[in-house]
Amino acid sequence: MTHPCDLSAVDARRQIEEGSLSVSALLESCITRIESRNPEVNAVVATCYEDARQQAAEMDQARPTLPELPPLFGLPVLIKDLIETKGLATTYGSLHYKDYIPEFDAAVIQRLRDAGAIILGKTNTPEFGAGANTFNKVFGATRNPHNTDLTSGGSSGGSAVAVACGMAPLAIGSDFGGSLRIPASFCGVVGMRPTPGRVPCSTLAVGHSPLWTEGPMARSVADAALCMTAIEGDALDDPRAAPLSNRTVLTLIDLGALKVGISADLGLATLEHGIQQTFENVVSALSPCFEKVGPLGVDLSAAPDIFESIRVMDVYARAYKLGEADCEKLGENVRNNLVLAENLTFTQAAKAKVAHTVVFKEFQKLFDTYDILICPSTAVSPFPVGVPFPTEINGEPVVDYVGWYAVTWALSLMGCPIVSVPSGLDHKGMPFGIQIIAPKHQDALAFRAAAAVEAALAQLESS
C-alpha cells in the first residue's frame, strides 16, 4: 500500500486536481509520518499542524469551484530553520534566537503560500548554516534515515531527511558551500542549488552575497522542478535578482546531444578512495549516453583563500553583534569564523575578490567546450553523527570544518545552477549523488539534464 505521504509531489498534485486525493488526507499522512519517524531522526524542529489542517480543509472545500489550481495546491512543504516564517519559530539553530517567532514571511515563504503550498513546519540546521553536519545547541543532531548512527550532512540536513522519510513531498533548504547538495547526496534525494538571485533571498545580512541561495529538495528531479516554478523570479529586495531569461520547464532533453565535462576532484578536493571509485563507476555507466565526455582543465588552486574570505565576511555580518553580546551562546563553527573575520585584512579581502573574478571567468570558459559538467556531490561517505566533520581522508588530516567538502564549495564560487541527483550507493552501502552543473542562469538546462540523467540511471539499474 502506498501512503499518500510517499507519493511524488507531481502525482499528489495530479490526484488532488482529479479529486482522487484530498488535501486533508495528504496532510494527515505527512503528519503521521513526522510523528512516527521524527523521534528517531530529529529532522523537524517546529510544526504548525492546526493552521495546516485549517488550510487543508478550506482547500478541499474550495477545490471543486476553482477553474485552475495553483502549481503547489495542497502540497505540504517543510522549511529550513534559517528562513523566516510568520508565526512559526525560526531559531537559525542558535540559542540567541531560540524563542524568536517572526511577524513576517521571507520572500520564498510568501511565494510558496501564493502557489498554494501548505507550510507544515521547520527543519533542523547547524547554527546559521555554518557547517555540513546538522547539529546545534538548540535541537541537537539530525540523523541519517538510512543509518541513524551517521550524519545527514548539512546544512540543509533536516530538509533532506524529512523528504527522504516522506514527512513532506517538498522541502526548502539553502546552499552556501554545499548545503543543499551534500545532505541530498547523503540521504538519497534531489537538492537544487539555483543561480544566486533566481530564488530571491530578502533577509540576507549581505544582500550581494555571491554564494547564498535558497532552493528546493525533493525525491525526484520533476518534484524539485515543480517547486522551483513557484519560487523563482525577480524581486526588488534582493539586489542579485533579475528577470528570468528562461523559466523552469521540464521538457525532454537528448543526452546523446550533450557534451559533458567530468571531474572527480576539480583538481582541488581530496576524495575518499571508495567515493572516487564509486564516482568513476557511475561515470563509466553514463558515458555511452553522451555525445562527448572529457576531463575538466581548470586551475582552482586559489579557491580556498577566496572561499574563506567570502565565508568569514558573510558569517561575521550575520553574527558579530551576537558575539559581542554573548559569544558563549554561539557554536564553535560560528565563533571560529568570527575570529577569522577579525583577522582578515583589507588587502587580503581585496586580493580574494580579484582572484575570484579571475577564477570565475576561467571556469565559465569550460562551457565553450561542454554543455554540462558532472562532479561527485560529496568527497566522503556519511560519517558518525557525533563527529563535527571528518578529521582525516585516506589518512591525511582535514584541517577545519570546510576542508572535506571542497568539491561543492569550489563550485559555489562559480555562480552556476547545480542539481544533486541520487546515483546509487557508495562503497559503504550509503546513498551517493552526483552534481549536474550548467552555465550560470541556465537553471532550466540543469533541471532538464538532471532529469535525463536520473532516467538513464534508473534504466541502467533495472537492466
Tab-separated table of C-alpha atoms in Angstrom:
chain	number	residue	atom	x	y	z
A	1	MET	CA	0.000	0.000	0.000
A	2	THR	CA	1.290	3.438	-0.946
A	3	HIS	CA	0.688	6.010	1.756
A	4	PRO	CA	-0.227	9.474	0.442
A	5	CYS	CA	2.922	10.949	2.013
A	6	ASP	CA	5.038	8.638	-0.164
A	7	LEU	CA	3.544	9.947	-3.402
A	8	SER	CA	5.690	12.198	-5.516
A	9	ALA	CA	4.743	15.866	-5.428
A	10	VAL	CA	3.734	15.642	-9.103
A	11	ASP	CA	1.474	12.628	-8.502
A	12	ALA	CA	-0.048	14.069	-5.328
A	13	ARG	CA	-0.790	17.343	-7.105
A	14	ARG	CA	-2.409	15.449	-10.007
A	15	GLN	CA	-4.554	13.312	-7.705
A	16	ILE	CA	-5.689	16.381	-5.764
A	17	GLU	CA	-6.701	18.071	-9.008
A	18	GLU	CA	-8.585	14.948	-10.145
A	19	GLY	CA	-10.322	14.697	-6.779
A	20	SER	CA	-8.999	11.182	-6.033
A	21	LEU	CA	-6.904	12.504	-3.108
A	22	SER	CA	-7.982	15.155	-0.637
A	23	VAL	CA	-5.583	17.770	0.654
A	24	SER	CA	-6.520	16.774	4.191
A	25	ALA	CA	-5.687	13.113	3.570
A	26	LEU	CA	-2.268	14.028	2.214
A	27	LEU	CA	-1.609	16.370	5.122
A	28	GLU	CA	-2.648	13.831	7.764
A	29	SER	CA	-0.436	11.202	6.156
A	30	CYS	CA	2.552	13.590	6.343
A	31	ILE	CA	1.781	14.440	9.982
A	32	THR	CA	1.532	10.737	10.866
A	33	ARG	CA	4.908	10.121	9.209
A	34	ILE	CA	6.503	13.010	11.102
A	35	GLU	CA	5.143	11.710	14.389
A	36	SER	CA	6.395	8.192	13.707
A	37	ARG	CA	9.848	8.912	12.236
A	38	ASN	CA	10.948	12.221	13.698
A	39	PRO	CA	11.809	10.940	17.207
A	40	GLU	CA	14.376	8.714	15.515
A	41	VAL	CA	15.945	11.204	13.071
A	42	ASN	CA	15.225	14.685	14.542
A	43	ALA	CA	14.564	16.378	11.215
A	44	VAL	CA	11.525	18.545	12.075
A	45	VAL	CA	12.024	21.043	14.914
A	46	ALA	CA	8.788	23.066	14.825
A	47	THR	CA	5.307	22.377	13.484
A	48	CYS	CA	2.067	24.245	12.784
A	49	TYR	CA	-0.365	21.366	12.413
A	50	GLU	CA	-3.575	23.159	13.332
A	51	ASP	CA	-3.026	26.030	10.915
A	52	ALA	CA	-2.141	23.477	8.244
A	53	ARG	CA	-5.279	21.443	8.952
A	54	GLN	CA	-7.467	24.514	8.657
A	55	GLN	CA	-5.874	25.434	5.323
A	56	ALA	CA	-6.290	21.877	4.046
A	57	ALA	CA	-9.993	21.822	4.961
A	58	GLU	CA	-10.561	25.165	3.234
A	59	MET	CA	-8.723	23.936	0.129
A	60	ASP	CA	-10.769	20.746	-0.041
A	61	GLN	CA	-13.939	22.793	0.139
A	62	ALA	CA	-12.774	25.269	-2.495
A	63	ARG	CA	-11.156	22.850	-4.958
A	64	PRO	CA	-14.289	21.891	-6.953
A	65	THR	CA	-15.116	25.539	-7.581
A	66	LEU	CA	-11.681	26.673	-8.759
A	67	PRO	CA	-11.216	26.932	-12.537
A	68	GLU	CA	-7.484	26.325	-12.200
A	69	LEU	CA	-5.361	25.198	-9.269
A	70	PRO	CA	-2.081	26.945	-8.459
A	71	PRO	CA	1.062	24.830	-9.015
A	72	LEU	CA	1.612	23.642	-5.439
A	73	PHE	CA	-2.048	23.483	-4.420
A	74	GLY	CA	-2.415	21.431	-1.251
A	75	LEU	CA	1.181	20.203	-1.103
A	76	PRO	CA	2.745	20.241	2.399
A	77	VAL	CA	6.196	21.846	2.472
A	78	LEU	CA	8.797	21.872	5.253
A	79	ILE	CA	11.115	24.858	5.651
A	80	LYS	CA	14.737	25.022	6.785
A	81	ASP	CA	15.024	26.797	10.131
A	82	LEU	CA	17.077	29.631	8.627
A	83	ILE	CA	14.123	31.056	6.709
A	84	GLU	CA	11.738	33.460	8.438
A	85	THR	CA	8.189	32.112	8.591
A	86	LYS	CA	5.390	34.214	10.055
A	87	GLY	CA	4.049	32.882	13.335
A	88	LEU	CA	6.402	29.882	13.372
A	89	ALA	CA	9.538	29.570	15.497
A	90	THR	CA	12.651	30.431	13.471
A	91	THR	CA	15.776	29.872	15.581
A	92	TYR	CA	18.539	29.758	12.941
A	93	GLY	CA	19.828	26.899	15.126
A	94	SER	CA	21.097	29.483	17.618
A	95	LEU	CA	20.464	29.897	21.326
A	96	HIS	CA	20.295	33.639	20.653
A	97	TYR	CA	17.041	33.067	18.727
A	98	LYS	CA	15.568	30.012	20.464
A	99	ASP	CA	12.334	31.919	21.254
A	100	TYR	CA	12.116	34.017	18.078
A	101	ILE	CA	8.816	33.964	16.172
A	102	PRO	CA	8.862	36.237	13.096
A	103	GLU	CA	5.959	38.518	12.277
A	104	PHE	CA	6.636	38.271	8.554
A	105	ASP	CA	7.341	35.745	5.812
A	106	ALA	CA	10.603	35.675	3.888
A	107	ALA	CA	10.155	36.041	0.124
A	108	VAL	CA	10.358	32.314	-0.608
A	109	ILE	CA	7.685	31.543	2.013
A	110	GLN	CA	5.281	34.081	0.541
A	111	ARG	CA	5.808	32.597	-2.906
A	112	LEU	CA	5.088	29.106	-1.599
A	113	ARG	CA	1.867	30.316	0.009
A	114	ASP	CA	0.860	32.153	-3.172
A	115	ALA	CA	1.416	28.898	-5.101
A	116	GLY	CA	-0.968	27.002	-2.823
A	117	ALA	CA	1.580	25.182	-0.653
A	118	ILE	CA	0.811	24.413	2.988
A	119	ILE	CA	3.655	25.238	5.373
A	120	LEU	CA	3.893	22.301	7.772
A	121	GLY	CA	6.919	23.108	9.924
A	122	LYS	CA	10.628	23.861	10.191
A	123	THR	CA	13.628	21.575	9.690
A	124	ASN	CA	16.888	21.394	11.589
A	125	THR	CA	20.089	23.207	10.590
A	126	PRO	CA	23.513	23.918	12.038
A	127	GLU	CA	23.720	27.380	13.585
A	128	PHE	CA	23.291	29.986	10.830
A	129	GLY	CA	24.008	27.196	8.340
A	130	ALA	CA	27.701	27.141	9.256
A	131	GLY	CA	28.717	23.548	8.637
A	132	ALA	CA	27.917	20.465	6.578
A	133	ASN	CA	26.791	18.366	9.559
A	134	THR	CA	23.377	19.238	11.012
A	135	PHE	CA	23.568	19.815	14.766
A	136	ASN	CA	23.179	22.799	17.093
A	137	LYS	CA	22.819	23.775	20.740
A	138	VAL	CA	19.048	24.252	20.462
A	139	PHE	CA	17.831	20.987	18.947
A	140	GLY	CA	20.806	18.637	18.770
A	141	ALA	CA	21.725	16.476	15.775
A	142	THR	CA	19.756	15.248	12.784
A	143	ARG	CA	20.414	11.610	11.877
A	144	ASN	CA	20.640	9.888	8.527
A	145	PRO	CA	17.443	7.883	7.853
A	146	HIS	CA	19.444	5.136	6.128
A	147	ASN	CA	21.653	4.646	9.204
A	148	THR	CA	20.827	6.701	12.268
A	149	ASP	CA	24.364	6.352	13.614
A	150	LEU	CA	25.539	8.553	10.751
A	151	THR	CA	25.143	12.209	9.808
A	152	SER	CA	22.535	13.575	7.426
A	153	GLY	CA	25.032	16.118	6.125
A	154	GLY	CA	24.228	19.791	6.160
A	155	SER	CA	23.400	22.444	6.433
A	156	SER	CA	20.008	21.512	4.942
A	157	GLY	CA	20.157	18.153	6.697
A	158	GLY	CA	16.738	18.438	8.304
A	159	SER	CA	15.075	19.171	4.967
A	160	ALA	CA	16.863	16.289	3.217
A	161	VAL	CA	15.935	13.802	5.936
A	162	ALA	CA	12.319	14.975	6.052
A	163	VAL	CA	11.868	14.472	2.314
A	164	ALA	CA	13.683	11.128	2.364
A	165	CYS	CA	11.381	9.894	5.154
A	166	GLY	CA	8.181	11.031	3.430
A	167	MET	CA	7.398	13.716	6.010
A	168	ALA	CA	6.525	16.044	3.128
A	169	PRO	CA	6.807	15.779	-0.652
A	170	LEU	CA	8.808	19.013	-0.806
A	171	ALA	CA	11.184	20.961	1.418
A	172	ILE	CA	13.105	24.191	1.135
A	173	GLY	CA	16.786	24.389	2.020
A	174	SER	CA	19.618	26.797	1.388
A	175	ASP	CA	23.115	26.483	-0.014
A	176	PHE	CA	26.290	28.459	0.643
A	177	GLY	CA	29.096	25.959	0.187
A	178	GLY	CA	27.158	22.755	-0.454
A	179	SER	CA	24.279	22.830	1.997
A	180	LEU	CA	21.642	21.580	-0.454
A	181	ARG	CA	23.861	19.136	-2.327
A	182	ILE	CA	25.719	17.335	0.474
A	183	PRO	CA	22.648	16.280	2.510
A	184	ALA	CA	20.827	15.415	-0.717
A	185	SER	CA	23.654	13.034	-1.566
A	186	PHE	CA	23.917	11.571	1.943
A	187	CYS	CA	20.140	10.982	2.172
A	188	GLY	CA	19.412	9.853	-1.392
A	189	VAL	CA	17.241	12.787	-2.511
A	190	VAL	CA	17.440	15.650	-5.011
A	191	GLY	CA	18.818	19.044	-3.991
A	192	MET	CA	18.935	22.012	-6.359
A	193	ARG	CA	21.288	24.978	-5.906
A	194	PRO	CA	19.901	27.702	-8.210
A	195	THR	CA	21.894	30.512	-9.758
A	196	PRO	CA	22.186	33.034	-6.879
A	197	GLY	CA	19.313	35.510	-7.147
A	198	ARG	CA	16.971	33.209	-9.058
A	199	VAL	CA	15.140	32.435	-5.813
A	200	PRO	CA	15.007	35.796	-4.005
A	201	CYS	CA	16.503	35.900	-0.514
A	202	SER	CA	15.095	39.036	1.034
A	203	THR	CA	16.624	38.841	4.521
A	204	LEU	CA	20.357	38.358	3.921
A	205	ALA	CA	22.731	40.464	6.001
A	206	VAL	CA	24.952	40.681	2.906
A	207	GLY	CA	22.450	41.178	0.108
A	208	HIS	CA	25.082	40.947	-2.627
A	209	SER	CA	26.456	37.613	-1.398
A	210	PRO	CA	27.705	35.615	-4.403
A	211	LEU	CA	27.248	32.334	-2.557
A	212	TRP	CA	23.974	32.232	-0.607
A	213	THR	CA	20.867	30.839	-2.259
A	214	GLU	CA	17.690	29.032	-1.272
A	215	GLY	CA	16.352	26.103	-3.261
A	216	PRO	CA	14.139	23.012	-3.373
A	217	MET	CA	14.642	19.477	-2.083
A	218	ALA	CA	12.511	16.550	-3.225
A	219	ARG	CA	12.558	12.847	-4.009
A	220	SER	CA	12.779	13.380	-7.778
A	221	VAL	CA	14.024	15.975	-10.227
A	222	ALA	CA	10.479	16.534	-11.513
A	223	ASP	CA	9.265	17.323	-7.990
A	224	ALA	CA	12.123	19.762	-7.376
A	225	ALA	CA	11.414	21.448	-10.703
A	226	LEU	CA	7.725	21.776	-9.794
A	227	CYS	CA	8.713	23.529	-6.584
A	228	MET	CA	11.108	25.806	-8.456
A	229	THR	CA	8.366	27.033	-10.776
A	230	ALA	CA	6.668	28.529	-7.732
A	231	ILE	CA	9.627	30.196	-6.038
A	232	GLU	CA	11.808	31.532	-8.858
A	233	GLY	CA	11.621	35.038	-10.259
A	234	ASP	CA	12.691	38.648	-9.901
A	235	ALA	CA	12.333	40.662	-6.670
A	236	LEU	CA	13.180	44.259	-5.838
A	237	ASP	CA	14.528	43.489	-2.358
A	238	ASP	CA	17.217	41.026	-3.499
A	239	PRO	CA	19.973	43.014	-5.247
A	240	ARG	CA	21.114	39.905	-7.148
A	241	ALA	CA	17.682	39.056	-8.581
A	242	ALA	CA	16.855	39.722	-12.228
A	243	PRO	CA	14.057	38.951	-14.690
A	244	LEU	CA	14.209	35.316	-15.788
A	245	SER	CA	15.652	34.631	-19.226
A	246	ASN	CA	14.198	31.113	-19.059
A	247	ARG	CA	11.610	29.694	-16.686
A	248	THR	CA	11.787	26.162	-15.334
A	249	VAL	CA	10.019	23.873	-17.799
A	250	LEU	CA	10.951	20.202	-17.568
A	251	THR	CA	10.935	19.300	-21.266
A	252	LEU	CA	12.820	16.283	-22.590
A	253	ILE	CA	16.474	16.554	-23.498
A	254	ASP	CA	18.574	14.131	-25.550
A	255	LEU	CA	21.603	13.052	-23.522
A	256	GLY	CA	23.184	11.895	-26.760
A	257	ALA	CA	23.444	15.518	-27.889
A	258	LEU	CA	25.280	16.698	-24.759
A	259	LYS	CA	28.995	17.301	-24.401
A	260	VAL	CA	29.911	16.614	-20.770
A	261	GLY	CA	32.941	17.648	-18.750
A	262	ILE	CA	33.898	15.320	-15.910
A	263	SER	CA	35.963	15.881	-12.781
A	264	ALA	CA	36.099	13.867	-9.575
A	265	ASP	CA	38.078	16.398	-7.543
A	266	LEU	CA	38.201	19.679	-9.523
A	267	GLY	CA	41.978	19.406	-9.097
A	268	LEU	CA	41.426	20.581	-5.551
A	269	ALA	CA	39.401	18.234	-3.350
A	270	THR	CA	40.545	15.093	-1.573
A	271	LEU	CA	38.134	12.190	-2.115
A	272	GLU	CA	37.791	9.042	-0.083
A	273	HIS	CA	39.177	6.230	-2.259
A	274	GLY	CA	35.833	4.437	-2.223
A	275	ILE	CA	33.962	7.591	-3.279
A	276	GLN	CA	36.439	8.118	-6.113
A	277	GLN	CA	35.763	4.591	-7.342
A	278	THR	CA	32.004	4.972	-6.924
A	279	PHE	CA	32.053	8.158	-8.992
A	280	GLU	CA	34.183	6.540	-11.689
A	281	ASN	CA	31.738	3.623	-11.859
A	282	VAL	CA	28.787	5.996	-12.299
A	283	VAL	CA	30.591	7.987	-14.989
A	284	SER	CA	31.599	4.800	-16.792
A	285	ALA	CA	27.987	3.643	-16.841
A	286	LEU	CA	26.665	7.003	-18.052
A	287	SER	CA	29.362	7.899	-20.584
A	288	PRO	CA	27.846	5.955	-23.521
A	289	CYS	CA	24.699	8.073	-23.104
A	290	PHE	CA	26.502	11.318	-24.013
A	291	GLU	CA	27.833	12.692	-27.296
A	292	LYS	CA	31.192	13.511	-25.742
A	293	VAL	CA	32.842	13.078	-22.350
A	294	GLY	CA	36.073	14.822	-21.436
A	295	PRO	CA	38.127	15.975	-18.453
A	296	LEU	CA	37.970	19.463	-16.974
A	297	GLY	CA	41.124	21.519	-17.226
A	298	VAL	CA	40.787	24.447	-14.848
A	299	ASP	CA	43.077	25.795	-12.123
A	300	LEU	CA	41.140	26.246	-8.860
A	301	SER	CA	44.190	26.488	-6.592
A	302	ALA	CA	43.105	29.979	-5.482
A	303	ALA	CA	39.652	28.767	-4.417
A	304	PRO	CA	40.410	28.004	-0.733
A	305	ASP	CA	41.535	31.559	0.048
A	306	ILE	CA	38.637	33.009	-1.944
A	307	PHE	CA	36.050	30.876	-0.193
A	308	GLU	CA	37.436	31.569	3.272
A	309	SER	CA	37.404	35.316	2.664
A	310	ILE	CA	33.791	35.389	1.441
A	311	ARG	CA	32.637	32.881	4.058
A	312	VAL	CA	34.019	34.649	7.093
A	313	MET	CA	32.739	38.037	5.930
A	314	ASP	CA	29.227	36.653	5.470
A	315	VAL	CA	29.206	34.899	8.850
A	316	TYR	CA	30.664	37.977	10.547
A	317	ALA	CA	27.992	40.230	9.028
A	318	ARG	CA	25.299	37.898	10.356
A	319	ALA	CA	26.655	37.169	13.826
A	320	TYR	CA	29.164	39.759	15.054
A	321	LYS	CA	26.627	41.582	17.236
A	322	LEU	CA	25.627	38.271	18.822
A	323	GLY	CA	29.266	37.534	19.510
A	324	GLU	CA	29.655	40.885	21.216
A	325	ALA	CA	26.526	40.253	23.289
A	326	ASP	CA	27.282	36.676	24.399
A	327	CYS	CA	29.879	34.725	22.462
A	328	GLU	CA	29.461	31.601	24.612
A	329	LYS	CA	25.961	31.060	23.262
A	330	LEU	CA	27.377	30.664	19.760
A	331	GLY	CA	28.555	27.337	18.395
A	332	GLU	CA	32.184	26.618	17.617
A	333	ASN	CA	31.892	26.998	13.832
A	334	VAL	CA	30.383	30.478	14.121
A	335	ARG	CA	32.890	31.583	16.775
A	336	ASN	CA	35.802	30.400	14.639
A	337	ASN	CA	34.505	32.353	11.656
A	338	LEU	CA	34.222	35.500	13.778
A	339	VAL	CA	37.859	35.144	14.818
A	340	LEU	CA	38.986	34.591	11.229
A	341	ALA	CA	36.983	37.625	10.076
A	342	GLU	CA	38.538	39.854	12.719
A	343	ASN	CA	41.996	38.822	11.495
A	344	LEU	CA	41.153	39.239	7.806
A	345	THR	CA	42.882	42.312	6.409
A	346	PHE	CA	41.501	44.667	3.804
A	347	THR	CA	44.286	43.754	1.383
A	348	GLN	CA	43.595	40.018	1.811
A	349	ALA	CA	39.902	40.568	1.103
A	350	ALA	CA	40.662	42.727	-1.946
A	351	LYS	CA	43.091	40.157	-3.368
A	352	ALA	CA	40.493	37.435	-2.825
A	353	LYS	CA	37.933	39.436	-4.801
A	354	VAL	CA	40.389	39.851	-7.681
A	355	ALA	CA	41.253	36.145	-7.612
A	356	HIS	CA	37.555	35.242	-7.513
A	357	THR	CA	36.926	37.248	-10.675
A	358	VAL	CA	39.827	35.556	-12.489
A	359	VAL	CA	38.789	32.037	-11.452
A	360	PHE	CA	35.137	32.708	-12.279
A	361	LYS	CA	35.963	33.850	-15.818
A	362	GLU	CA	38.248	30.879	-16.453
A	363	PHE	CA	35.628	28.459	-15.182
A	364	GLN	CA	32.922	29.867	-17.472
A	365	LYS	CA	35.164	29.096	-20.470
A	366	LEU	CA	34.564	25.406	-19.787
A	367	PHE	CA	31.086	25.895	-21.217
A	368	ASP	CA	32.609	26.815	-24.580
A	369	THR	CA	33.545	23.133	-24.769
A	370	TYR	CA	30.914	21.405	-22.663
A	371	ASP	CA	27.151	21.769	-22.245
A	372	ILE	CA	27.138	20.496	-18.660
A	373	LEU	CA	29.671	19.353	-16.092
A	374	ILE	CA	29.442	16.384	-13.710
A	375	CYS	CA	31.196	16.015	-10.351
A	376	PRO	CA	30.513	13.989	-7.197
A	377	SER	CA	28.274	15.669	-4.623
A	378	THR	CA	30.477	14.736	-1.684
A	379	ALA	CA	34.023	13.581	-1.058
A	380	VAL	CA	33.254	11.102	1.720
A	381	SER	CA	30.623	8.615	2.803
A	382	PRO	CA	28.362	9.756	5.668
A	383	PHE	CA	30.358	9.802	8.911
A	384	PRO	CA	29.275	9.301	12.558
A	385	VAL	CA	26.609	11.765	13.647
A	386	GLY	CA	28.544	12.795	16.767
A	387	VAL	CA	31.638	13.825	14.784
A	388	PRO	CA	31.533	17.515	13.702
A	389	PHE	CA	33.448	16.749	10.491
A	390	PRO	CA	35.846	14.091	9.174
A	391	THR	CA	39.244	14.556	10.785
A	392	GLU	CA	41.058	12.665	8.022
A	393	ILE	CA	40.522	11.397	4.489
A	394	ASN	CA	42.653	8.475	3.321
A	395	GLY	CA	44.926	9.012	6.318
A	396	GLU	CA	45.511	12.688	5.517
A	397	PRO	CA	44.333	15.192	8.172
A	398	VAL	CA	41.406	17.551	7.480
A	399	VAL	CA	42.303	20.992	8.802
A	400	ASP	CA	38.877	22.507	9.538
A	401	TYR	CA	35.138	22.023	9.137
A	402	VAL	CA	35.122	23.028	5.459
A	403	GLY	CA	38.212	21.058	4.463
A	404	TRP	CA	36.307	17.934	3.462
A	405	TYR	CA	33.761	19.396	1.043
A	406	ALA	CA	35.789	21.452	-1.410
A	407	VAL	CA	34.074	19.585	-4.245
A	408	THR	CA	30.908	21.588	-3.516
A	409	TRP	CA	32.107	24.944	-2.167
A	410	ALA	CA	34.554	25.423	-5.041
A	411	LEU	CA	31.575	25.173	-7.403
A	412	SER	CA	29.544	27.616	-5.293
A	413	LEU	CA	32.092	30.266	-6.251
A	414	MET	CA	31.227	29.833	-9.939
A	415	GLY	CA	27.615	31.039	-9.760
A	416	CYS	CA	26.247	28.035	-11.648
A	417	PRO	CA	22.952	26.199	-11.119
A	418	ILE	CA	23.621	22.694	-9.799
A	419	VAL	CA	21.351	19.704	-9.231
A	420	SER	CA	22.479	16.837	-6.990
A	421	VAL	CA	20.985	13.616	-8.358
A	422	PRO	CA	20.878	10.326	-6.387
A	423	SER	CA	23.200	7.881	-8.148
A	424	GLY	CA	23.049	4.576	-6.328
A	425	LEU	CA	25.061	3.520	-3.312
A	426	ASP	CA	28.669	4.168	-2.369
A	427	HIS	CA	31.316	1.660	-1.233
A	428	LYS	CA	29.766	1.534	2.241
A	429	GLY	CA	26.219	0.978	1.037
A	430	MET	CA	25.080	4.546	1.693
A	431	PRO	CA	23.364	6.884	-0.794
A	432	PHE	CA	25.626	8.646	-3.278
A	433	GLY	CA	24.901	11.606	-5.541
A	434	ILE	CA	26.434	13.454	-8.469
A	435	GLN	CA	26.296	17.169	-9.277
A	436	ILE	CA	24.897	18.241	-12.654
A	437	ILE	CA	26.301	21.732	-13.351
A	438	ALA	CA	25.012	24.084	-16.051
A	439	PRO	CA	26.162	27.587	-17.102
A	440	LYS	CA	25.012	30.472	-14.911
A	441	HIS	CA	21.342	31.402	-15.375
A	442	GLN	CA	20.726	28.142	-17.269
A	443	ASP	CA	18.762	26.633	-14.384
A	444	ALA	CA	16.231	25.116	-16.769
A	445	LEU	CA	19.038	23.268	-18.562
A	446	ALA	CA	20.370	21.989	-15.229
A	447	PHE	CA	16.931	20.547	-14.423
A	448	ARG	CA	16.430	19.048	-17.882
A	449	ALA	CA	19.852	17.391	-17.894
A	450	ALA	CA	19.395	16.163	-14.326
A	451	ALA	CA	16.022	14.612	-15.175
A	452	ALA	CA	17.529	12.823	-18.168
A	453	VAL	CA	20.454	11.551	-16.089
A	454	GLU	CA	18.021	10.406	-13.398
A	455	ALA	CA	16.063	8.440	-16.017
A	456	ALA	CA	19.227	6.951	-17.513
A	457	LEU	CA	20.442	5.804	-14.104
A	458	ALA	CA	17.068	4.213	-13.369
A	459	GLN	CA	17.182	2.377	-16.670
A	460	LEU	CA	20.735	1.175	-16.058
A	461	GLU	CA	19.752	-0.065	-12.596
A	462	SER	CA	16.791	-2.027	-13.940
A	463	SER	CA	18.702	-3.606	-16.846
